Short mmCIF file of C-alpha atoms and ligand atoms in Angstrom, two decimals:
data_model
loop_
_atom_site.label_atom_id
_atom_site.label_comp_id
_atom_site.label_asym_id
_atom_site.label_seq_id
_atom_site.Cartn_x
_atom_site.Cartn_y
_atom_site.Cartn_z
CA UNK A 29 69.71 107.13 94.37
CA UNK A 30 71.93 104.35 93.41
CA UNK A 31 75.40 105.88 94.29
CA UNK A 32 74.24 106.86 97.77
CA UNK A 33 76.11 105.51 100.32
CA UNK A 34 74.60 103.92 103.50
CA UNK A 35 76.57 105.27 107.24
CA UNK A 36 77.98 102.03 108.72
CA UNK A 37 77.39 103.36 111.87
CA UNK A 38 75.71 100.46 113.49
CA UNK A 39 73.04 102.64 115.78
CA UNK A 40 72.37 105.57 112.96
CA UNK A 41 68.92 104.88 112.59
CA UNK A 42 68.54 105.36 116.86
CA UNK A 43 69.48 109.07 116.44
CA UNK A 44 66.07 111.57 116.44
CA UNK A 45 67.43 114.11 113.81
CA UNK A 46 64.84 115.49 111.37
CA UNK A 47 66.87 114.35 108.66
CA UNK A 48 66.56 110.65 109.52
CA UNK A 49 63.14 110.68 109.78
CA UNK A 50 61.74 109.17 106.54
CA UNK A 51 58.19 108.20 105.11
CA UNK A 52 54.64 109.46 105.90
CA UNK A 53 52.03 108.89 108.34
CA UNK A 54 51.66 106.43 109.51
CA UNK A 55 55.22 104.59 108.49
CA UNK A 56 57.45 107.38 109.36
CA UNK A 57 60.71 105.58 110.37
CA UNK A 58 64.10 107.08 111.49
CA UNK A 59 66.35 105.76 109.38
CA UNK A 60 70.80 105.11 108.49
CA UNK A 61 72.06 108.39 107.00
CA UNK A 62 72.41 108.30 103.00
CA UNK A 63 74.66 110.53 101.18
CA UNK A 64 76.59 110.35 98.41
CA UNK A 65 79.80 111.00 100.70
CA UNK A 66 80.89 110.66 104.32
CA UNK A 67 83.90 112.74 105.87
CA UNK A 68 84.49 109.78 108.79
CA UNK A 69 85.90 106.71 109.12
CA UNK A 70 87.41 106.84 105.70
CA UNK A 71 83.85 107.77 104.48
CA UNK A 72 81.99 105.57 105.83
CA UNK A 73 80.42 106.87 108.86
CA UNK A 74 78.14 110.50 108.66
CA UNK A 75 79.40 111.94 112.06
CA UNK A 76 81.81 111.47 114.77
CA UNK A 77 79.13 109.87 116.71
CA UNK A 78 78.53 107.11 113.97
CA UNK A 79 82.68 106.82 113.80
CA UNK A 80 82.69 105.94 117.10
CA UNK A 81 79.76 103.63 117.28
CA UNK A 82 81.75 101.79 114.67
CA UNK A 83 84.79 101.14 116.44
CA UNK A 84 83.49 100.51 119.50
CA UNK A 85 81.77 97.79 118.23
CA UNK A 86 84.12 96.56 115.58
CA UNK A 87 87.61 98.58 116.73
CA UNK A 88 88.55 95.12 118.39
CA UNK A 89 87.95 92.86 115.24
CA UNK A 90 89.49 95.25 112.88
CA UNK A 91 92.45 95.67 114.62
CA UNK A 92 93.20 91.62 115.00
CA UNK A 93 92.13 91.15 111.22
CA UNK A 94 94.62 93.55 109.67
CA UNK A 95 96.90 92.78 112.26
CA UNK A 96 97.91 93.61 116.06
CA UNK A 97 101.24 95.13 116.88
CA UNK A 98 102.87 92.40 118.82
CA UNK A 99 106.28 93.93 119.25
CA UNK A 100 107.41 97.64 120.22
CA UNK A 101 108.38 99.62 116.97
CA UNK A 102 111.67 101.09 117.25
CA UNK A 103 113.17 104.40 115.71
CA UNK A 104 117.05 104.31 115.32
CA UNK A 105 118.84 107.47 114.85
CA UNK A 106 118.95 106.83 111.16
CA UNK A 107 115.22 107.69 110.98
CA UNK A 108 114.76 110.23 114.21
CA UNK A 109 115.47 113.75 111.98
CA UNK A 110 112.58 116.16 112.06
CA UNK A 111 112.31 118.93 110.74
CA UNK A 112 111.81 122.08 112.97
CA UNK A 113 113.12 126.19 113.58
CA UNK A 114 113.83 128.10 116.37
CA UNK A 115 113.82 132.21 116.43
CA UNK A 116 116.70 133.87 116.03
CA UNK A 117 117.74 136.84 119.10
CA UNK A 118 115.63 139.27 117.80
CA UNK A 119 112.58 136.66 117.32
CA UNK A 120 111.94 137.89 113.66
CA UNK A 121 113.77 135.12 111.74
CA UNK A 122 113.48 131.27 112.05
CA UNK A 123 116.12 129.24 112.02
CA UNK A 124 115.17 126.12 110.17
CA UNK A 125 116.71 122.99 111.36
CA UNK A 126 116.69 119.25 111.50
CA UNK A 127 117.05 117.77 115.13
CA UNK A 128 117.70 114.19 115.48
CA UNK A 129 115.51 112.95 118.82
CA UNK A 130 117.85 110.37 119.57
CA UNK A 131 121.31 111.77 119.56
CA UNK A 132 119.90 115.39 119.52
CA UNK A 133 122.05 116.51 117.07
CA UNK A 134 121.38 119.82 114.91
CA UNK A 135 121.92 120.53 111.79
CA UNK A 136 121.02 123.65 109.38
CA UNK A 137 118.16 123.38 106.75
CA UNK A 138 117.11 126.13 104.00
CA UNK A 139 113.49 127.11 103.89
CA UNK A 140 113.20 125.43 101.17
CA UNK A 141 114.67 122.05 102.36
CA UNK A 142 112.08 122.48 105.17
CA UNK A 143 108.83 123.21 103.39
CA UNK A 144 109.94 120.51 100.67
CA UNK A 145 107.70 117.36 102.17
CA UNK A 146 109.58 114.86 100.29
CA UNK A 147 112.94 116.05 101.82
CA UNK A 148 114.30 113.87 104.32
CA UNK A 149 118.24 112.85 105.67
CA UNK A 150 116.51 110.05 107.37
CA UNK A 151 118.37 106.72 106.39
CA UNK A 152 116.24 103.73 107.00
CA UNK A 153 112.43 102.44 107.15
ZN1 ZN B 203 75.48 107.75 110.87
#
């Protein structure tokens, strides 16, 4: 019982699911979800619904605690290479490449190269 986690969804307990209904006659009670894990908001919250509950009432406050963007983010050239393919004529055979967004520049990449996550000819941050 003790590593069951509470849902930090703030109106849990208003949901009528069989599951939340605890206790007998006459002191049944729906009550927060407990489980020993969550799949939403970073395991924290038992459904969508709760996940959204959250940050609708907390979004606002979470996002001015840990800090609001103030400034537009910028991506130079040095950082703009993804990875992508076309087809080749017959439409059998990708054709791996990295495209740079900003200058839109091509250049060839193995299989390999493009299924191995950690490489990158980005530059910068
Ligand atoms: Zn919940």
């Amino acid at each position: 019982m003790s590593n069951l986690k509470l849902c930090q969804g703030p109106d849990c307990h208003t949901y009528h699911t069989q599951d939340r209904l605890k206790g007998t006659k006459p002191n049944k009670t729906f009550q927060t979800r407990r489980r020993s894990s969550f799949y939403y908001l970073g395991g924290n919250a038992c459904s969508t619904r709760c996940q959204d509950d959250w940050f609708n009432k907390f979004g606002n406050q979470a996002v001015n605690h840990f800090g609001r963007t103030t400034q537009a983010k910028h991506l130079t050239e040095d950082n703009a290479w993804q990875k992508t393919y076309d087809w080749d004529n017959d439409y059998n055979t990708r054709l791996y490449v990295y495209r740079n967004g900003v200058t839109k520049e091509q250049r060839p990449l193995t299989e390999d190269q493009y299924n191995d996550t950690n490489y990158t000819i980005n530059t910068g941050e």
